[in-house]
C-alpha positions as a LaTeX table, in Angstrom:
\begin{tabular}{lrrr}
\hline
Residue & $x$ (\AA) & $y$ (\AA) & $z$ (\AA) \\
\hline
Met1 & $-47.12$ & 98.95 & $-34.11$ \\
Ala2 & $-44.81$ & 99.30 & $-36.99$ \\
Asp3 & $-42.18$ & 100.78 & $-34.77$ \\
Gln4 & $-42.48$ & 97.88 & $-32.30$ \\
Asn5 & $-42.15$ & 95.22 & $-35.02$ \\
Ala6 & $-39.24$ & 97.05 & $-36.54$ \\
Gly7 & $-37.52$ & 97.06 & $-33.22$ \\
Gln8 & $-37.94$ & 93.23 & $-32.91$ \\
Val9 & $-36.40$ & 92.39 & $-36.30$ \\
Pro10 & $-33.10$ & 90.63 & $-35.56$ \\
Asp11 & $-29.92$ & 92.06 & $-36.89$ \\
Leu12 & $-28.89$ & 90.34 & $-40.14$ \\
Ala13 & $-25.29$ & 90.22 & $-39.07$ \\
Ser14 & $-26.25$ & 88.43 & $-35.86$ \\
Val15 & $-28.33$ & 85.87 & $-37.77$ \\
Leu16 & $-25.47$ & 85.08 & $-40.15$ \\
Ala17 & $-23.06$ & 84.75 & $-37.24$ \\
Asn18 & $-25.40$ & 82.34 & $-35.47$ \\
Leu19 & $-25.79$ & 80.23 & $-38.62$ \\
Ala20 & $-22.06$ & 80.11 & $-39.12$ \\
Ser21 & $-21.49$ & 78.93 & $-35.56$ \\
Leu22 & $-24.12$ & 76.21 & $-35.94$ \\
Ala23 & $-22.53$ & 74.97 & $-39.16$ \\
Ile24 & $-19.18$ & 74.66 & $-37.46$ \\
Gln25 & $-20.64$ & 72.76 & $-34.50$ \\
Gln26 & $-22.63$ & 70.31 & $-36.65$ \\
Gln27 & $-19.73$ & 69.45 & $-38.98$ \\
Pro28 & $-18.59$ & 65.86 & $-38.22$ \\
Pro29 & $-15.01$ & 65.41 & $-37.07$ \\
Pro30 & $-12.58$ & 64.49 & $-39.82$ \\
Val31 & $-12.05$ & 60.76 & $-40.29$ \\
Ala32 & $-8.56$ & 59.49 & $-41.01$ \\
Val33 & $-8.57$ & 57.77 & $-44.37$ \\
Met34 & $-6.64$ & 54.47 & $-44.32$ \\
Pro35 & $-5.25$ & 53.10 & $-47.56$ \\
Thr36 & $-7.30$ & 50.22 & $-48.84$ \\
Gln37 & $-5.59$ & 46.88 & $-49.41$ \\
Asp38 & $-6.15$ & 44.94 & $-52.59$ \\
Pro39 & $-7.47$ & 41.49 & $-51.59$ \\
Arg40 & $-6.20$ & 39.97 & $-54.82$ \\
Pro41 & $-2.96$ & 37.92 & $-54.52$ \\
Val42 & 0.20 & 39.34 & $-55.97$ \\
Pro43 & 1.11 & 37.64 & $-59.25$ \\
Leu44 & 3.96 & 35.16 & $-59.03$ \\
His45 & 6.12 & 37.11 & $-61.43$ \\
Arg46 & 5.84 & 40.17 & $-59.16$ \\
Arg47 & 6.65 & 38.39 & $-55.92$ \\
Ser48 & 10.14 & 38.92 & $-54.60$ \\
Thr49 & 11.88 & 35.58 & $-54.16$ \\
Pro50 & 14.76 & 35.33 & $-51.72$ \\
Gln51 & 18.08 & 35.06 & $-53.46$ \\
Met52 & 19.83 & 31.84 & $-52.51$ \\
Pro53 & 23.61 & 31.85 & $-52.53$ \\
Gln54 & 24.85 & 30.19 & $-55.69$ \\
Met55 & 27.00 & 27.16 & $-55.02$ \\
Thr56 & 29.77 & 26.55 & $-57.49$ \\
Ala57 & 30.07 & 22.83 & $-58.17$ \\
Thr58 & 33.67 & 21.71 & $-58.03$ \\
Arg59 & 34.37 & 18.87 & $-60.43$ \\
Thr60 & 37.19 & 16.45 & $-59.78$ \\
Pro61 & 39.62 & 16.58 & $-62.69$ \\
Val62 & 39.62 & 13.50 & $-64.88$ \\
Ile63 & 42.88 & 11.58 & $-64.63$ \\
Asp64 & 44.29 & 9.91 & $-67.72$ \\
Pro65 & 44.97 & 6.21 & $-66.93$ \\
Ala66 & 48.09 & 6.42 & $-69.08$ \\
Thr67 & 49.66 & 8.78 & $-66.53$ \\
Ile68 & 48.97 & 6.68 & $-63.41$ \\
Ile69 & 52.09 & 5.02 & $-61.98$ \\
Asp70 & 51.18 & 4.28 & $-58.34$ \\
Trp71 & 49.00 & 1.45 & $-57.01$ \\
Pro72 & 46.42 & 3.30 & $-54.82$ \\
Gln73 & 45.48 & 5.67 & $-57.62$ \\
Gly74 & 45.41 & 2.82 & $-60.14$ \\
Leu75 & 43.10 & 0.75 & $-57.95$ \\
Arg76 & 40.64 & 3.65 & $-57.61$ \\
Cys77 & 40.75 & 4.23 & $-61.35$ \\
Val78 & 40.03 & 0.62 & $-62.35$ \\
Ser79 & 37.16 & 0.45 & $-59.84$ \\
Lys80 & 35.53 & 3.50 & $-61.45$ \\
Ile81 & 36.04 & 2.08 & $-64.93$ \\
Ala82 & 34.45 & $-1.24$ & $-63.94$ \\
Ala83 & 31.45 & 0.60 & $-62.47$ \\
Arg84 & 30.90 & 2.70 & $-65.61$ \\
Asn85 & 31.50 & 0.00 & $-68.24$ \\
Pro86 & 28.87 & $-2.78$ & $-68.15$ \\
Asn87 & 30.98 & $-4.92$ & $-70.53$ \\
Phe88 & 34.12 & $-4.71$ & $-68.41$ \\
Lys89 & 33.45 & $-7.94$ & $-66.51$ \\
Thr90 & 32.54 & $-9.91$ & $-69.65$ \\
Val91 & 35.67 & $-8.84$ & $-71.51$ \\
Leu92 & 37.94 & $-9.67$ & $-68.57$ \\
Gln93 & 36.40 & $-13.11$ & $-68.09$ \\
Lys94 & 36.85 & $-13.93$ & $-71.78$ \\
Met95 & 40.50 & $-12.83$ & $-71.64$ \\
Ile96 & 41.14 & $-15.08$ & $-68.63$ \\
Thr97 & 39.42 & $-18.03$ & $-70.31$ \\
Asp98 & 41.40 & $-17.62$ & $-73.54$ \\
Gln99 & 44.68 & $-17.42$ & $-71.66$ \\
Asp100 & 43.91 & $-20.59$ & $-69.70$ \\
Lys101 & 43.02 & $-22.39$ & $-72.93$ \\
His102 & 46.28 & $-21.48$ & $-74.68$ \\
Glu103 & 48.48 & $-22.25$ & $-71.69$ \\
Leu104 & 46.88 & $-25.66$ & $-71.18$ \\
Glu105 & 47.48 & $-26.44$ & $-74.84$ \\
Trp106 & 51.14 & $-25.47$ & $-74.61$ \\
Tyr107 & 51.73 & $-27.39$ & $-71.40$ \\
His108 & 50.02 & $-30.44$ & $-72.87$ \\
Asn109 & 52.22 & $-30.45$ & $-75.95$ \\
Cys110 & 55.47 & $-29.78$ & $-74.11$ \\
Pro111 & 55.63 & $-33.16$ & $-72.27$ \\
Met112 & 54.94 & $-34.90$ & $-75.58$ \\
Met113 & 57.98 & $-33.21$ & $-77.10$ \\
Ile114 & 60.10 & $-34.10$ & $-74.06$ \\
Ser115 & 59.03 & $-37.75$ & $-74.23$ \\
Arg116 & 59.96 & $-37.83$ & $-77.90$ \\
Phe117 & 63.35 & $-36.39$ & $-77.01$ \\
Gln118 & 63.88 & $-39.11$ & $-74.41$ \\
Leu119 & 63.52 & $-41.70$ & $-77.17$ \\
Thr120 & 66.85 & $-40.55$ & $-78.55$ \\
Ile121 & 68.64 & $-41.95$ & $-75.47$ \\
Pro122 & 70.01 & $-45.43$ & $-76.34$ \\
Arg123 & 68.67 & $-48.16$ & $-74.10$ \\
Phe124 & 67.81 & $-51.82$ & $-74.32$ \\
Gly125 & 64.51 & $-52.92$ & $-75.70$ \\
Met126 & 63.81 & $-49.75$ & $-77.68$ \\
Arg127 & 61.67 & $-50.59$ & $-80.66$ \\
Lys128 & 62.54 & $-49.45$ & $-84.12$ \\
Ser129 & 58.98 & $-48.21$ & $-84.60$ \\
Leu130 & 59.59 & $-45.62$ & $-81.91$ \\
Glu131 & 62.79 & $-44.39$ & $-83.45$ \\
Ala132 & 60.79 & $-42.53$ & $-86.08$ \\
Gln133 & 59.15 & $-40.49$ & $-83.29$ \\
Arg134 & 62.39 & $-39.17$ & $-81.94$ \\
Ala135 & 62.48 & $-35.46$ & $-81.13$ \\
Thr136 & 65.82 & $-33.82$ & $-81.69$ \\
Pro137 & 67.15 & $-31.02$ & $-79.47$ \\
Glu138 & 66.60 & $-28.72$ & $-82.44$ \\
Glu139 & 62.91 & $-29.64$ & $-82.48$ \\
Leu140 & 62.59 & $-28.95$ & $-78.77$ \\
Glu141 & 64.31 & $-25.61$ & $-79.17$ \\
Ala142 & 62.09 & $-24.75$ & $-82.13$ \\
Tyr143 & 59.01 & $-25.68$ & $-80.10$ \\
Asp144 & 60.18 & $-23.54$ & $-77.20$ \\
Met145 & 60.63 & $-20.60$ & $-79.55$ \\
Lys146 & 57.19 & $-21.23$ & $-81.00$ \\
Val147 & 55.62 & $-21.21$ & $-77.54$ \\
Trp148 & 57.58 & $-18.09$ & $-76.58$ \\
Arg149 & 56.45 & $-16.21$ & $-79.70$ \\
Ala150 & 52.84 & $-17.28$ & $-79.18$ \\
Ser151 & 52.92 & $-16.23$ & $-75.53$ \\
Arg152 & 54.53 & $-12.91$ & $-76.49$ \\
Gln153 & 51.77 & $-12.27$ & $-79.04$ \\
Met154 & 49.13 & $-13.15$ & $-76.46$ \\
Val155 & 50.68 & $-10.75$ & $-73.93$ \\
Asp156 & 50.81 & $-7.96$ & $-76.52$ \\
Ala157 & 47.17 & $-8.54$ & $-77.47$ \\
Met158 & 46.08 & $-8.56$ & $-73.83$ \\
Thr159 & 48.08 & $-5.40$ & $-73.13$ \\
Ala160 & 46.41 & $-3.61$ & $-76.04$ \\
Gln161 & 42.96 & $-4.75$ & $-74.91$ \\
Leu162 & 43.56 & $-3.68$ & $-71.32$ \\
Lys163 & 44.81 & $-0.33$ & $-72.58$ \\
Asn164 & 41.63 & 0.14 & $-74.63$ \\
Leu165 & 39.58 & $-0.64$ & $-71.53$ \\
Gly166 & 41.45 & 2.07 & $-69.64$ \\
Val167 & 43.11 & $-0.26$ & $-67.12$ \\
Pro168 & 46.02 & 1.57 & $-65.44$ \\
Phe169 & 49.65 & 0.50 & $-65.94$ \\
Phe170 & 48.99 & $-0.73$ & $-69.48$ \\
Gly171 & 49.95 & 1.83 & $-72.10$ \\
Val172 & 51.75 & 4.22 & $-69.75$ \\
Val173 & 53.13 & 7.25 & $-71.56$ \\
Pro174 & 56.91 & 7.01 & $-72.16$ \\
Glu175 & 57.52 & 10.24 & $-70.24$ \\
Lys176 & 56.56 & 8.42 & $-67.03$ \\
Ile177 & 59.09 & 5.59 & $-67.49$ \\
Met178 & 62.77 & 5.89 & $-66.70$ \\
Ser179 & 65.11 & 4.43 & $-69.27$ \\
Ala180 & 67.52 & 1.65 & $-68.40$ \\
Glu181 & 70.41 & 4.11 & $-68.61$ \\
Glu182 & 68.73 & 6.49 & $-66.16$ \\
Ala183 & 67.95 & 3.67 & $-63.75$ \\
Ser184 & 71.48 & 2.22 & $-63.93$ \\
Ser185 & 73.07 & 5.62 & $-63.42$ \\
Gly186 & 71.39 & 5.91 & $-60.05$ \\
Gln187 & 69.26 & 8.91 & $-60.99$ \\
Leu188 & 67.04 & 9.89 & $-58.10$ \\
Arg189 & 63.33 & 9.45 & $-58.59$ \\
Ser190 & 61.34 & 12.68 & $-58.39$ \\
Tyr191 & 58.04 & 13.03 & $-56.57$ \\
Gln192 & 55.10 & 15.37 & $-56.90$ \\
Pro193 & 55.45 & 18.48 & $-54.71$ \\
Thr194 & 52.20 & 17.98 & $-52.78$ \\
Ser195 & 52.22 & 14.18 & $-52.43$ \\
Ser196 & 54.42 & 11.13 & $-52.20$ \\
Arg197 & 53.48 & 9.92 & $-55.68$ \\
Pro198 & 56.44 & 9.44 & $-57.99$ \\
Thr199 & 56.57 & 11.34 & $-61.24$ \\
Arg200 & 58.55 & 8.57 & $-62.97$ \\
Ile201 & 59.20 & 4.87 & $-62.39$ \\
Thr202 & 61.52 & 2.22 & $-63.77$ \\
Glu203 & 60.50 & $-0.52$ & $-66.20$ \\
Glu204 & 60.89 & $-3.11$ & $-63.44$ \\
Glu205 & 58.52 & $-1.17$ & $-61.20$ \\
Leu206 & 56.01 & $-0.83$ & $-64.03$ \\
Leu207 & 56.16 & $-4.58$ & $-64.67$ \\
Ala208 & 55.51 & $-5.23$ & $-60.99$ \\
Leu209 & 52.46 & $-2.94$ & $-61.10$ \\
Gln210 & 51.15 & $-4.74$ & $-64.19$ \\
Arg211 & 51.47 & $-8.13$ & $-62.51$ \\
Lys212 & 49.76 & $-6.82$ & $-59.39$ \\
Met213 & 46.88 & $-5.46$ & $-61.46$ \\
Leu214 & 46.51 & $-8.75$ & $-63.36$ \\
Glu215 & 46.37 & $-10.66$ & $-60.07$ \\
Tyr216 & 43.71 & $-8.28$ & $-58.79$ \\
Leu217 & 41.60 & $-8.58$ & $-61.95$ \\
Glu218 & 41.91 & $-12.36$ & $-61.92$ \\
Asp219 & 40.75 & $-12.54$ & $-58.30$ \\
Met220 & 37.81 & $-10.25$ & $-59.10$ \\
Tyr221 & 36.60 & $-11.69$ & $-62.41$ \\
Arg222 & 37.67 & $-15.30$ & $-62.72$ \\
Gly223 & 34.46 & $-17.24$ & $-63.29$ \\
\hline
\end{tabular}
């Protein structure tokens, strides 16, 4: 009996081989591990923002009104000044009113002086009481000089005020004005290389620009 049982005992090596084969068969197939994603949002400071191309702002160079000597540029300049200065209209209207007041006063007094001068002409029926009101030619000449000086002072004051406001053609730098000798000698006027704007003008041309600007301002701001 012992010999029969001993013959039925399985070989240990065979048992181990069978167990090893079973372990290999029962092992689950490998699963590919995928990286887990963090559901939390990325902080703003860590997000990559697209870089926008930087635009370089080109600023138009500021033009000094004292260097403007052509009408189109002067008109654009005074329009910008009027838009930026809220007191521009008030100051211009007061200047126009004051000028009208002084001129009316001068024109009112001038006929009175002329009528007094006419009393010096001998004629019949002239009363002696009127002889004391005679105006001599010297008085008329003195009155004319008085009016001329007053008008000259008014023009100078207006020119200074327009210059302070930045109105073109008033207070032009001397380098932009041709002297009388240069103008009389027939010196050719020079122009800017890239435009038809003159680099210098004569005093007569400057005076014409001033009058044109005054007419424009009067049309715009006369109350």
